[in-house]
Amino acid sequence: MATHNSLGHEFKKGLWADIHPFRVLLGLCPALAVTNSFVNGLAMGLAALFVMVSANVIVSVFRKLIVSEVRIPAYVVIISSLVTITDLFLAAMFPAISKALGPYIPLIIVNCMILGRVEAFAAKNPVLPTVMDSLGIGVGFTISLCIMGGLREVLGFGSIMGFQVLGSWFEPWIIMILPAGAFLVLGGLIALVNYINDKKAAKAS
Amino acid sequence: MADDTQDNKTPQDTPKSTPESSVEKKVTTPTPDSAPEKPAPKAVAKPKPPAKPKAPAEPPVAPSADKLVVSSSPHFLNDESIPKIMHNVVLALVPAMAASVYYYGLRAVLLLVVCLVTCLVTEHLFLMARKRPTKIYDGSAAITGILLGLMLPPGFSIFGAILGSFFAVAVGKQLFGGLGYNIFNPALLGRAFLMATYPVMSTSWMEPRTVQAAVDAVSAATPLALLKFEGEFSPVLNMFTGNVAGSMGETSVIAILIGGLFLRYKGYINWKLPLGYLGTIAMFSGIFWLIDPSKYANPLFHLCAGGAMLGAWFMVTDMVTSPTTPKGQWIFVVCAGILAVVIRLFGGLPEGVMYSILFMNAFVPLINRHTRPKIFGTMKRNSH
Amino acid sequence: MFLCLTVIGLLSGISLALVYQKANPRILYNKEQELKAAIFVVLPEAKDYVLLEKGEGEEHIVIYKGVGDAGEPVGIAFKANGVGYAGNIGLMVGLNMDYLTLSGIRILDQLETPGLGNRIKEPEFEGQFVGIDIKPRIEYIKNRKPDKPNQIQAITGATISSDAVVKNINNAVVKVLKAFSREEVTSAVAPEKSEPAAPTEAK
């Protein structure tokens, strides 16, 4: 599929048209669970981006060798190894972030976003388009998580990346750091993305 | 009161009969395929006969009302219009508003006005955005605003009140499609949102003016919080008049009762809902009181404390978010009442009325589905 | 088919083993640093610590004896875990060598409501425990200043979290006092003193 598309297109589609949490509604577990601050969102996004790109590249390189009857177990083994490596790396180098993200790093293994991309794209495409595709989706995912984390941090703590941006007049909205706030923010952002797309479509027609 | 006890027996029967009605509902849409299956579900329902001797207690309530019920709400059998009803509800809230102003002074006026105006403005803006005719004069948004204002602690910030009112109308009502489509009571949803958003401000109360006298706004605990955290019983008489710390309009039982009875007199609310709710609270908390009166408060305390009265008369009875069938209404109020007491006695929070009603609101569509009145023609044929 | 899976499994196993070998020492080091930091917070006079443990299985108790500059015992630190409002609350408790007053506490893990229950982490709350009497037991009171040496003031609106912290400390103190007598701890220092360079080896 899509072999005729330019590499730029493969990258760009992950940033808007197929931006995962807001348009495809995949990868919602980390998007809801860890985005209570900008840094957490960024760290989770980067961890997922790393796993995403490397898993896709590995699968794309060996796509001819992986027997199709056992491809799903093969993908899962590859992804989970990469996730474990990421988890160990974070625990060793960034203990604070590793503690904040807790079990959600290991849970990247079961993130349908990654398995979905591997199955839908990497398994059928050469390496270069795969790199662009997974980079695009991964970056889009990271940006989404940063937006959610940033919004929730600003409203819930009055700060961004730990710096107080809203003055003492602002009484933080605690709900934004609670799970309920994740759903409210996600719902609002999905509505916003849909609204913009509708406007665009209306303009185009 | 004798009336009350008798009616409290019926809800115990109702859960038993739900499987029956659900089975029968399947049967009412007969397709060629399902016809042979009929005997089997019937066999499941057969064990019912033992319940039948009890049944005579039930019919007096059920069938007569069943005939009148249609499946969507609100529905009226006379020339009442939504605005007229809503305006009367506002009128019924006047005593509670007056009490809040009496006990908390200008602060109460300010908060109530802010909530009211924000709700109306939000409603208007959303209706405009959705290109619907402006219906803010129908009073439903006004009720949401007033109820939310009455549920706030008197020391609540103005900005918080605006935020909560906006959330109540925008998310609680308009996003679901406006009046009649909302699942949750908008005012309660706004209050729950504020509870999660400003947990400290939402739970810091102050003594009413009549108590604090010369001292400046002292923080105080509500009777329920005193009981839960300090094991201290407050005098019920003070709670009846409203002379205790608490949310502005929730404390004065007498004022709420006047409004509630006015609504009942006007025939806008079904007596089952408030009395069923309060009755369940009284009975369920009474059980624990009888077991250990030194640890658990008496039922009268639980009736007068917190939001029980306001919730029972003005939120449980919300036409949009309560079940439409009599059987469903019983299920709704009994479950909500038990939940409220369970949260009060065993939960982390001192007060459970808000969450009990919100929680049961979520079940209303389900309850309505499973307690739909029997269609007599078809039912009879199948059951013989 | 099997060959394919075997190869993949083998490769991922090898790469994981390599990464683990590199990462594990660092992870252990991080954990120890964290522990050390917590101990030194609750025992401000301590310059080093000695690990003492007792019991098996459920009864297993670990305490850390803080030692000062000259190797003299300055107090003991131990962990206290228990249920809070939203999840486990884990803390490090420091007890002075007189076995009567706390030298400080530090919340290590908690999942309490942000802005409310999680204010137990704030210095204003943790600081209240410095010098507090543990006998007969620590108590909390609400909305006013404590008037007894064994009382702290609960956080307004977060009574449950405050209560959990106090309970955890009381439970842990009782357990530790039962297991380790004062003399035992003081004397335990003697064999350790000779080799303060390798504190973690001490048993």
mmCIF file of N, CA, C and O in Angstrom, chain B residues 112-145:
data_model
loop_
_atom_site.group_PDB
_atom_site.id
_atom_site.type_symbol
_atom_site.label_atom_id
_atom_site.label_comp_id
_atom_site.label_asym_id
_atom_site.label_seq_id
_atom_site.Cartn_x
_atom_site.Cartn_y
_atom_site.Cartn_z
ATOM 1 N N LEU B 112 -25.341 33.236 44.744
ATOM 2 C CA LEU B 112 -26.534 32.777 44.035
ATOM 3 C C LEU B 112 -26.696 33.521 42.722
ATOM 4 O O LEU B 112 -26.971 32.919 41.670
ATOM 5 N N VAL B 113 -26.491 34.833 42.765
ATOM 6 C CA VAL B 113 -26.652 35.622 41.535
ATOM 7 C C VAL B 113 -25.609 35.213 40.504
ATOM 8 O O VAL B 113 -25.916 35.035 39.319
ATOM 9 N N VAL B 114 -24.367 35.031 40.969
ATOM 10 C CA VAL B 114 -23.312 34.643 40.043
ATOM 11 C C VAL B 114 -23.649 33.314 39.363
ATOM 12 O O VAL B 114 -23.556 33.171 38.142
ATOM 13 N N CYS B 115 -24.069 32.327 40.151
ATOM 14 C CA CYS B 115 -24.409 31.026 39.586
ATOM 15 C C CYS B 115 -25.571 31.151 38.606
ATOM 16 O O CYS B 115 -25.540 30.593 37.504
ATOM 17 N N LEU B 116 -26.564 31.883 39.024
ATOM 18 C CA LEU B 116 -27.757 32.035 38.185
ATOM 19 C C LEU B 116 -27.395 32.671 36.850
ATOM 20 O O LEU B 116 -27.723 32.153 35.777
ATOM 21 N N VAL B 117 -26.675 33.786 36.907
ATOM 22 C CA VAL B 117 -26.342 34.513 35.678
ATOM 23 C C VAL B 117 -25.444 33.667 34.785
ATOM 24 O O VAL B 117 -25.667 33.560 33.571
ATOM 25 N N THR B 118 -24.441 33.016 35.380
ATOM 26 C CA THR B 118 -23.543 32.211 34.560
ATOM 27 C C THR B 118 -24.295 31.095 33.852
ATOM 28 O O THR B 118 -24.068 30.827 32.675
ATOM 29 N N CYS B 119 -25.197 30.448 34.560
ATOM 30 C CA CYS B 119 -25.945 29.367 33.944
ATOM 31 C C CYS B 119 -26.777 29.890 32.781
ATOM 32 O O CYS B 119 -26.818 29.285 31.703
ATOM 33 N N LEU B 120 -27.442 31.009 32.989
ATOM 34 C CA LEU B 120 -28.288 31.553 31.910
ATOM 35 C C LEU B 120 -27.430 31.948 30.718
ATOM 36 O O LEU B 120 -27.766 31.642 29.568
ATOM 37 N N VAL B 121 -26.304 32.616 30.971
ATOM 38 C CA VAL B 121 -25.444 33.050 29.872
ATOM 39 C C VAL B 121 -24.901 31.856 29.112
ATOM 40 O O VAL B 121 -24.908 31.816 27.882
ATOM 41 N N THR B 122 -24.437 30.846 29.869
ATOM 42 C CA THR B 122 -23.900 29.652 29.223
ATOM 43 C C THR B 122 -24.952 28.994 28.351
ATOM 44 O O THR B 122 -24.702 28.629 27.196
ATOM 45 N N GLU B 123 -26.133 28.847 28.911
ATOM 46 C CA GLU B 123 -27.225 28.225 28.154
ATOM 47 C C GLU B 123 -27.482 29.005 26.867
ATOM 48 O O GLU B 123 -27.610 28.439 25.789
ATOM 49 N N HIS B 124 -27.531 30.307 27.014
ATOM 50 C CA HIS B 124 -27.807 31.160 25.866
ATOM 51 C C HIS B 124 -26.718 30.997 24.806
ATOM 52 O O HIS B 124 -27.012 30.817 23.623
ATOM 53 N N LEU B 125 -25.465 31.037 25.229
ATOM 54 C CA LEU B 125 -24.357 30.933 24.270
ATOM 55 C C LEU B 125 -24.397 29.592 23.547
ATOM 56 O O LEU B 125 -24.207 29.527 22.329
ATOM 57 N N PHE B 126 -24.650 28.545 24.306
ATOM 58 C CA PHE B 126 -24.652 27.228 23.667
ATOM 59 C C PHE B 126 -25.810 27.077 22.702
ATOM 60 O O PHE B 126 -25.670 26.524 21.619
ATOM 61 N N LEU B 127 -26.967 27.596 23.087
ATOM 62 C CA LEU B 127 -28.106 27.506 22.184
ATOM 63 C C LEU B 127 -27.834 28.309 20.915
ATOM 64 O O LEU B 127 -28.210 27.909 19.811
ATOM 65 N N MET B 128 -27.148 29.438 21.088
ATOM 66 C CA MET B 128 -26.805 30.241 19.920
ATOM 67 C C MET B 128 -25.846 29.483 19.021
ATOM 68 O O MET B 128 -26.029 29.412 17.809
ATOM 69 N N ALA B 129 -24.821 28.870 19.652
ATOM 70 C CA ALA B 129 -23.833 28.139 18.865
ATOM 71 C C ALA B 129 -24.479 26.970 18.145
ATOM 72 O O ALA B 129 -24.087 26.607 17.040
ATOM 73 N N ARG B 130 -25.470 26.368 18.782
ATOM 74 C CA ARG B 130 -26.139 25.227 18.155
ATOM 75 C C ARG B 130 -27.274 25.679 17.237
ATOM 76 O O ARG B 130 -28.030 24.869 16.719
ATOM 77 N N LYS B 131 -27.410 27.016 17.107
ATOM 78 C CA LYS B 131 -28.445 27.592 16.243
ATOM 79 C C LYS B 131 -29.841 27.103 16.624
ATOM 80 O O LYS B 131 -30.647 26.691 15.801
ATOM 81 N N ARG B 132 -30.094 27.113 17.915
ATOM 82 C CA ARG B 132 -31.424 26.766 18.401
ATOM 83 C C ARG B 132 -32.075 28.032 18.935
ATOM 84 O O ARG B 132 -31.389 28.964 19.335
ATOM 85 N N PRO B 133 -33.400 28.055 18.958
ATOM 86 C CA PRO B 133 -34.047 29.224 19.556
ATOM 87 C C PRO B 133 -33.678 29.347 21.029
ATOM 88 O O PRO B 133 -33.551 28.345 21.724
ATOM 89 N N THR B 134 -33.500 30.566 21.461
ATOM 90 C CA THR B 134 -33.128 30.785 22.855
ATOM 91 C C THR B 134 -34.284 30.411 23.766
ATOM 92 O O THR B 134 -35.407 30.892 23.594
ATOM 93 N N LYS B 135 -33.965 29.513 24.714
ATOM 94 C CA LYS B 135 -35.025 29.086 25.618
ATOM 95 C C LYS B 135 -34.633 29.343 27.060
ATOM 96 O O LYS B 135 -35.074 28.640 27.949
ATOM 97 N N ILE B 136 -33.780 30.352 27.259
ATOM 98 C CA ILE B 136 -33.294 30.505 28.630
ATOM 99 C C ILE B 136 -34.403 30.928 29.568
ATOM 100 O O ILE B 136 -34.293 30.811 30.765
ATOM 101 N N TYR B 137 -35.527 31.412 28.995
ATOM 102 C CA TYR B 137 -36.600 31.833 29.891
ATOM 103 C C TYR B 137 -37.455 30.668 30.344
ATOM 104 O O TYR B 137 -38.381 30.840 31.114
ATOM 105 N N ASP B 138 -37.133 29.455 29.847
ATOM 106 C CA ASP B 138 -37.930 28.323 30.322
ATOM 107 C C ASP B 138 -37.573 27.966 31.768
ATOM 108 O O ASP B 138 -38.229 27.149 32.389
ATOM 109 N N GLY B 139 -36.517 28.579 32.262
ATOM 110 C CA GLY B 139 -36.251 28.426 33.698
ATOM 111 C C GLY B 139 -35.419 27.228 34.080
ATOM 112 O O GLY B 139 -34.977 27.128 35.221
ATOM 113 N N SER B 140 -35.147 26.305 33.157
ATOM 114 C CA SER B 140 -34.411 25.110 33.571
ATOM 115 C C SER B 140 -32.975 25.467 33.927
ATOM 116 O O SER B 140 -32.422 24.929 34.888
ATOM 117 N N ALA B 141 -32.375 26.369 33.152
ATOM 118 C CA ALA B 141 -31.005 26.781 33.478
ATOM 119 C C ALA B 141 -30.985 27.566 34.783
ATOM 120 O O ALA B 141 -30.047 27.454 35.569
ATOM 121 N N ALA B 142 -32.048 28.321 35.016
ATOM 122 C CA ALA B 142 -32.114 29.083 36.260
ATOM 123 C C ALA B 142 -32.139 28.144 37.455
ATOM 124 O O ALA B 142 -31.461 28.369 38.463
ATOM 125 N N ILE B 143 -32.899 27.058 37.329
ATOM 126 C CA ILE B 143 -32.961 26.095 38.440
ATOM 127 C C ILE B 143 -31.592 25.496 38.691
ATOM 128 O O ILE B 143 -31.147 25.377 39.840
ATOM 129 N N THR B 144 -30.917 25.104 37.599
ATOM 130 C CA THR B 144 -29.567 24.556 37.750
ATOM 131 C C THR B 144 -28.687 25.539 38.512
ATOM 132 O O THR B 144 -27.979 25.156 39.450
ATOM 133 N N GLY B 145 -28.746 26.816 38.107
ATOM 134 C CA GLY B 145 -27.905 27.813 38.755
ATOM 135 C C GLY B 145 -28.219 27.969 40.225
ATOM 136 O O GLY B 145 -27.313 27.988 41.061
#
